[in-house]
Amino acid sequence: MSASPDHHGGPGSLPSGGSGTGVPVVLLHGARTSSTMWRAQVRALRGGRRVVAPDLPGHGSRRGEPFTLDAGLDTVRAAIDSVGGRAVVVGLSLGGYLALTVAAREPSRVVGVVAAGCSTSPGGPLTWGWRQAVRVIERSPDRGAWLNRTLVRLLLPEQGAADVAEGGFALDVMGDLIEEIGRLRPLRELPAVTCPLWLVNGRWDHFRRQERQFLRAATGAASARLVVVPGASHLVSLVRPVAFTRVLLEVLDECDRAAAAEA
């Protein structure tokens, strides 16, 4: 894919097409992955709108940087600014938590939110278990590289595995990332989200435990919807890319109509 001349997603952005008239889109990847996980969605959106997929701190082309919550949120803001200052923000897992946070704290920047795989509050029992697992994995000689390769091969379809592997895996960032994300309290911040909100979870996602609470907490959202994708696990956009992209296109059509009505 070739970058468009006006594409400025900050450091480590996935090149994308996009100079169309639709509402711009920012795609935020999950932990350990990178912007390349969104290749199927970028291909589907190319030409109809501006799209940017930045690498978050410590990931992809930014491996070696520490991950901090402030740096992650700054990356999201820079990506939104790069496409004109307002966008639909789509995030998976880590990216979903960041998308919800920016939408709550800076609602004028966000036209709509698609938050996938992030319907569990950080800091609870699931996060505690994740932290313990990371500590064990980081003590292994290869820092978990073999385990990561094995899980990718077993859990993802061939194309999804190739896309996510293209940007490399951030195996050294998880300790800091879990501590930083543990500072977030999405259920407290969700009432401040004013744009349309879609929670998109795989049927077998272990991070959908509080999805109904998240939906009820979005009291200020123009609309709030839950979509559960059959047969999908946590990495819903990679496991069921066609189904996920179909949801995304429906979201964008609705946001485009709302933007046209406001103009």
Short mmCIF file of C-alpha atoms in Angstrom, two decimals:
data_model
loop_
_atom_site.label_atom_id
_atom_site.label_comp_id
_atom_site.label_asym_id
_atom_site.label_seq_id
_atom_site.Cartn_x
_atom_site.Cartn_y
_atom_site.Cartn_z
CA MET A 1 0.00 0.00 0.00
CA SER A 2 1.29 3.44 -0.80
CA ALA A 3 0.95 6.43 1.43
CA SER A 4 -1.17 9.32 0.31
CA PRO A 5 0.57 12.73 0.21
CA ASP A 6 -1.46 14.10 3.12
CA HIS A 7 -1.01 11.09 5.39
CA HIS A 8 0.60 12.10 8.68
CA GLY A 9 -0.26 9.61 11.38
CA GLY A 10 2.67 10.30 13.65
CA PRO A 11 5.59 7.91 14.10
CA GLY A 12 5.09 4.41 12.80
CA SER A 13 1.81 4.82 10.97
CA LEU A 14 0.56 2.19 8.56
CA PRO A 15 0.49 3.76 5.11
CA SER A 16 -3.03 4.06 3.80
CA GLY A 17 -4.96 5.48 0.94
CA GLY A 18 -7.67 7.99 1.48
CA SER A 19 -8.67 11.35 0.15
CA GLY A 20 -12.41 10.66 -0.12
CA THR A 21 -15.27 12.58 1.38
CA GLY A 22 -16.28 10.13 4.12
CA VAL A 23 -15.64 10.79 7.79
CA PRO A 24 -11.95 10.01 8.53
CA VAL A 25 -11.00 6.92 10.52
CA VAL A 26 -8.27 6.25 13.10
CA LEU A 27 -7.45 2.56 13.72
CA LEU A 28 -5.75 1.67 17.03
CA HIS A 29 -4.11 -1.73 17.42
CA GLY A 30 -3.99 -4.05 20.41
CA ALA A 31 -1.19 -4.84 22.84
CA ARG A 32 1.93 -6.58 21.44
CA THR A 33 0.76 -6.08 17.85
CA SER A 34 1.13 -3.07 15.54
CA SER A 35 -0.65 -1.04 12.87
CA THR A 36 -0.26 -3.89 10.37
CA MET A 37 -3.06 -5.81 12.07
CA TRP A 38 -5.50 -3.45 10.32
CA ARG A 39 -4.49 -4.24 6.74
CA ALA A 40 -7.79 -5.91 5.84
CA GLN A 41 -9.74 -2.90 7.08
CA VAL A 42 -7.45 -0.39 5.38
CA ARG A 43 -7.90 -2.24 2.09
CA ALA A 44 -11.68 -2.14 2.53
CA LEU A 45 -11.72 1.60 3.30
CA ARG A 46 -9.05 2.74 0.83
CA GLY A 47 -10.21 5.45 -1.52
CA GLY A 48 -13.43 6.35 0.27
CA ARG A 49 -12.02 8.30 3.19
CA ARG A 50 -8.83 9.25 4.98
CA VAL A 51 -7.57 6.46 7.21
CA VAL A 52 -4.62 6.37 9.59
CA ALA A 53 -3.33 3.50 11.74
CA PRO A 54 -0.53 4.63 14.05
CA ASP A 55 1.88 2.44 15.95
CA LEU A 56 1.40 3.02 19.67
CA PRO A 57 4.43 3.60 21.93
CA GLY A 58 6.51 0.47 22.40
CA HIS A 59 4.93 -1.29 19.41
CA GLY A 60 5.73 -1.88 15.74
CA SER A 61 8.23 0.67 14.45
CA ARG A 62 8.28 2.20 17.96
CA ARG A 63 9.50 -0.90 19.77
CA GLY A 64 12.04 0.07 22.38
CA GLU A 65 10.04 3.08 23.53
CA PRO A 66 8.38 2.78 26.91
CA PHE A 67 4.61 2.61 26.92
CA THR A 68 2.91 5.24 29.02
CA LEU A 69 -0.76 6.11 29.08
CA ASP A 70 -0.03 9.76 28.35
CA ALA A 71 2.14 8.88 25.33
CA GLY A 72 -0.53 6.52 24.05
CA LEU A 73 -3.24 9.17 24.32
CA ASP A 74 -0.96 11.71 22.65
CA THR A 75 -0.53 9.28 19.74
CA VAL A 76 -4.30 9.06 19.34
CA ARG A 77 -4.67 12.84 19.40
CA ALA A 78 -1.91 13.25 16.82
CA ALA A 79 -3.58 10.69 14.55
CA ILE A 80 -6.92 12.49 14.78
CA ASP A 81 -5.25 15.82 14.05
CA SER A 82 -3.54 14.29 11.02
CA VAL A 83 -6.91 13.58 9.38
CA GLY A 84 -8.45 16.95 10.10
CA GLY A 85 -9.15 17.08 13.84
CA ARG A 86 -12.27 14.87 13.99
CA ALA A 87 -12.59 11.17 13.24
CA VAL A 88 -14.29 7.89 13.94
CA VAL A 89 -11.88 6.12 16.30
CA VAL A 90 -11.71 2.33 16.13
CA GLY A 91 -9.69 0.36 18.65
CA LEU A 92 -9.08 -3.26 19.61
CA SER A 93 -8.21 -4.16 23.21
CA LEU A 94 -5.50 -1.66 24.21
CA GLY A 95 -6.57 0.54 21.30
CA GLY A 96 -10.19 0.28 22.38
CA TYR A 97 -9.43 1.52 25.89
CA LEU A 98 -7.53 4.47 24.43
CA ALA A 99 -10.37 5.23 22.01
CA LEU A 100 -12.93 5.29 24.82
CA THR A 101 -10.69 7.52 26.93
CA VAL A 102 -10.15 10.12 24.21
CA ALA A 103 -13.86 10.10 23.33
CA ALA A 104 -14.76 10.74 26.98
CA ARG A 105 -12.14 13.39 27.67
CA GLU A 106 -12.19 15.22 24.33
CA PRO A 107 -15.60 14.61 22.77
CA SER A 108 -15.21 17.32 20.14
CA ARG A 109 -12.50 15.21 18.44
CA VAL A 110 -14.48 11.98 18.10
CA VAL A 111 -17.37 11.48 15.66
CA GLY A 112 -17.97 7.87 16.70
CA VAL A 113 -16.24 5.07 18.60
CA VAL A 114 -15.87 1.38 17.82
CA ALA A 115 -14.42 -0.25 20.94
CA ALA A 116 -13.61 -3.93 20.37
CA GLY A 117 -12.37 -6.43 22.91
CA CYS A 118 -12.27 -3.97 25.81
CA SER A 119 -15.50 -4.50 27.77
CA THR A 120 -13.80 -5.38 31.05
CA SER A 121 -12.46 -2.81 33.50
CA PRO A 122 -8.67 -2.87 33.83
CA GLY A 123 -7.34 -3.61 37.28
CA GLY A 124 -9.72 -6.47 38.14
CA PRO A 125 -9.08 -10.20 38.53
CA LEU A 126 -8.52 -10.72 34.81
CA THR A 127 -5.81 -8.05 34.75
CA TRP A 128 -4.22 -9.54 37.87
CA GLY A 129 -4.05 -12.92 36.16
CA TRP A 130 -2.62 -11.33 33.02
CA ARG A 131 0.06 -9.59 35.09
CA GLN A 132 1.12 -12.85 36.74
CA ALA A 133 1.31 -14.61 33.37
CA VAL A 134 3.45 -11.80 31.93
CA ARG A 135 5.89 -12.07 34.82
CA VAL A 136 6.35 -15.78 34.18
CA ILE A 137 6.68 -15.34 30.42
CA GLU A 138 9.23 -12.52 30.76
CA ARG A 139 11.48 -14.84 32.78
CA SER A 140 11.69 -17.34 29.91
CA PRO A 141 14.91 -17.30 27.84
CA ASP A 142 13.17 -16.02 24.68
CA ARG A 143 10.86 -13.59 26.54
CA GLY A 144 7.84 -15.51 25.26
CA ALA A 145 8.66 -15.40 21.53
CA TRP A 146 7.96 -19.14 20.98
CA LEU A 147 4.68 -18.97 22.90
CA ASN A 148 3.59 -15.91 20.95
CA ARG A 149 4.37 -17.54 17.58
CA THR A 150 2.50 -20.68 18.62
CA LEU A 151 -0.60 -18.79 19.72
CA VAL A 152 -0.66 -16.72 16.54
CA ARG A 153 -0.43 -19.87 14.42
CA LEU A 154 -3.16 -21.66 16.38
CA LEU A 155 -5.61 -18.82 16.94
CA LEU A 156 -5.51 -16.78 13.72
CA PRO A 157 -6.33 -17.57 10.10
CA GLU A 158 -3.39 -17.56 7.72
CA GLN A 159 -3.92 -14.03 6.37
CA GLY A 160 -4.57 -12.58 9.80
CA ALA A 161 -1.44 -14.21 11.16
CA ALA A 162 0.62 -12.82 8.27
CA ASP A 163 -0.79 -9.32 8.72
CA VAL A 164 -0.20 -9.17 12.45
CA ALA A 165 3.29 -10.68 12.15
CA GLU A 166 4.39 -8.15 9.52
CA GLY A 167 4.83 -5.40 12.09
CA GLY A 168 6.56 -7.61 14.65
CA PHE A 169 5.55 -8.30 18.23
CA ALA A 170 6.24 -6.11 21.24
CA LEU A 171 7.26 -8.75 23.78
CA ASP A 172 8.99 -6.42 26.25
CA VAL A 173 6.26 -3.81 26.71
CA MET A 174 3.59 -5.77 28.58
CA GLY A 175 4.75 -5.17 32.15
CA ASP A 176 4.66 -1.40 31.82
CA LEU A 177 1.52 -1.50 29.67
CA ILE A 178 -0.53 -3.46 32.21
CA GLU A 179 0.44 -1.07 34.98
CA GLU A 180 -0.39 1.98 32.87
CA ILE A 181 -3.72 0.70 31.55
CA GLY A 182 -4.62 -0.29 35.10
CA ARG A 183 -4.97 3.41 35.81
CA LEU A 184 -8.01 3.68 33.54
CA ARG A 185 -11.56 3.52 34.85
CA PRO A 186 -13.71 3.26 31.72
CA LEU A 187 -17.00 2.70 33.55
CA ARG A 188 -16.50 6.07 35.28
CA GLU A 189 -15.59 7.84 32.06
CA LEU A 190 -18.18 6.32 29.72
CA PRO A 191 -20.99 8.72 30.75
CA ALA A 192 -18.90 11.55 29.24
CA VAL A 193 -18.89 9.95 25.78
CA THR A 194 -21.37 11.91 23.64
CA CYS A 195 -20.83 10.41 20.18
CA PRO A 196 -22.35 7.15 18.92
CA LEU A 197 -20.66 4.14 20.52
CA TRP A 198 -20.38 0.55 19.31
CA LEU A 199 -19.00 -2.20 21.50
CA VAL A 200 -17.87 -5.04 19.24
CA ASN A 201 -16.81 -8.30 20.87
CA GLY A 202 -16.05 -11.80 19.70
CA ARG A 203 -18.40 -14.43 21.06
CA TRP A 204 -15.51 -16.17 22.87
CA ASP A 205 -13.69 -13.02 24.00
CA HIS A 206 -12.57 -13.18 27.63
CA PHE A 207 -12.68 -9.35 27.71
CA ARG A 208 -16.46 -9.10 27.23
CA ARG A 209 -17.26 -9.91 30.85
CA GLN A 210 -18.75 -6.47 31.63
CA GLU A 211 -20.15 -5.56 28.22
CA ARG A 212 -23.68 -4.95 29.53
CA GLN A 213 -22.34 -2.67 32.27
CA PHE A 214 -20.30 -0.76 29.70
CA LEU A 215 -23.39 -0.36 27.53
CA ARG A 216 -25.51 0.91 30.43
CA ALA A 217 -22.77 3.31 31.53
CA ALA A 218 -22.81 5.13 28.17
CA THR A 219 -25.63 7.39 29.32
CA GLY A 220 -24.47 10.44 27.38
CA ALA A 221 -23.80 8.71 24.05
CA ALA A 222 -25.92 9.67 21.07
CA SER A 223 -26.47 5.92 20.71
CA ALA A 224 -24.85 2.87 22.27
CA ARG A 225 -24.89 -0.58 20.71
CA LEU A 226 -23.41 -3.99 21.36
CA VAL A 227 -22.38 -6.30 18.53
CA VAL A 228 -21.24 -9.85 19.31
CA VAL A 229 -19.49 -11.56 16.40
CA PRO A 230 -20.21 -15.33 16.29
CA GLY A 231 -17.24 -17.65 16.27
CA ALA A 232 -14.72 -14.91 17.08
CA SER A 233 -12.32 -14.65 19.99
CA HIS A 234 -10.53 -11.62 21.43
CA LEU A 235 -8.76 -10.64 18.21
CA VAL A 236 -12.09 -10.24 16.46
CA SER A 237 -10.91 -8.13 13.52
CA LEU A 238 -8.25 -10.73 12.66
CA VAL A 239 -10.26 -13.89 13.37
CA ARG A 240 -13.40 -12.69 11.54
CA PRO A 241 -12.15 -9.84 9.32
CA VAL A 242 -15.11 -9.85 6.92
CA ALA A 243 -17.70 -9.74 9.71
CA PHE A 244 -15.78 -7.05 11.57
CA THR A 245 -15.30 -4.94 8.46
CA ARG A 246 -19.00 -5.25 7.64
CA VAL A 247 -19.84 -3.80 11.07
CA LEU A 248 -17.28 -1.05 10.57
CA LEU A 249 -18.72 -0.09 7.18
CA GLU A 250 -22.21 0.13 8.70
CA VAL A 251 -20.86 2.36 11.46
CA LEU A 252 -19.16 4.63 8.95
CA ASP A 253 -22.27 4.88 6.76
CA GLU A 254 -24.23 6.04 9.80
CA CYS A 255 -21.54 8.54 10.79
CA ASP A 256 -21.36 9.85 7.21
CA ARG A 257 -25.13 10.43 7.17
CA ALA A 258 -25.00 12.21 10.53
CA ALA A 259 -22.12 14.41 9.37
CA ALA A 260 -23.98 15.30 6.17
CA ALA A 261 -27.07 16.23 8.17
CA GLU A 262 -25.01 18.56 10.38
CA ALA A 263 -23.37 20.29 7.40
#
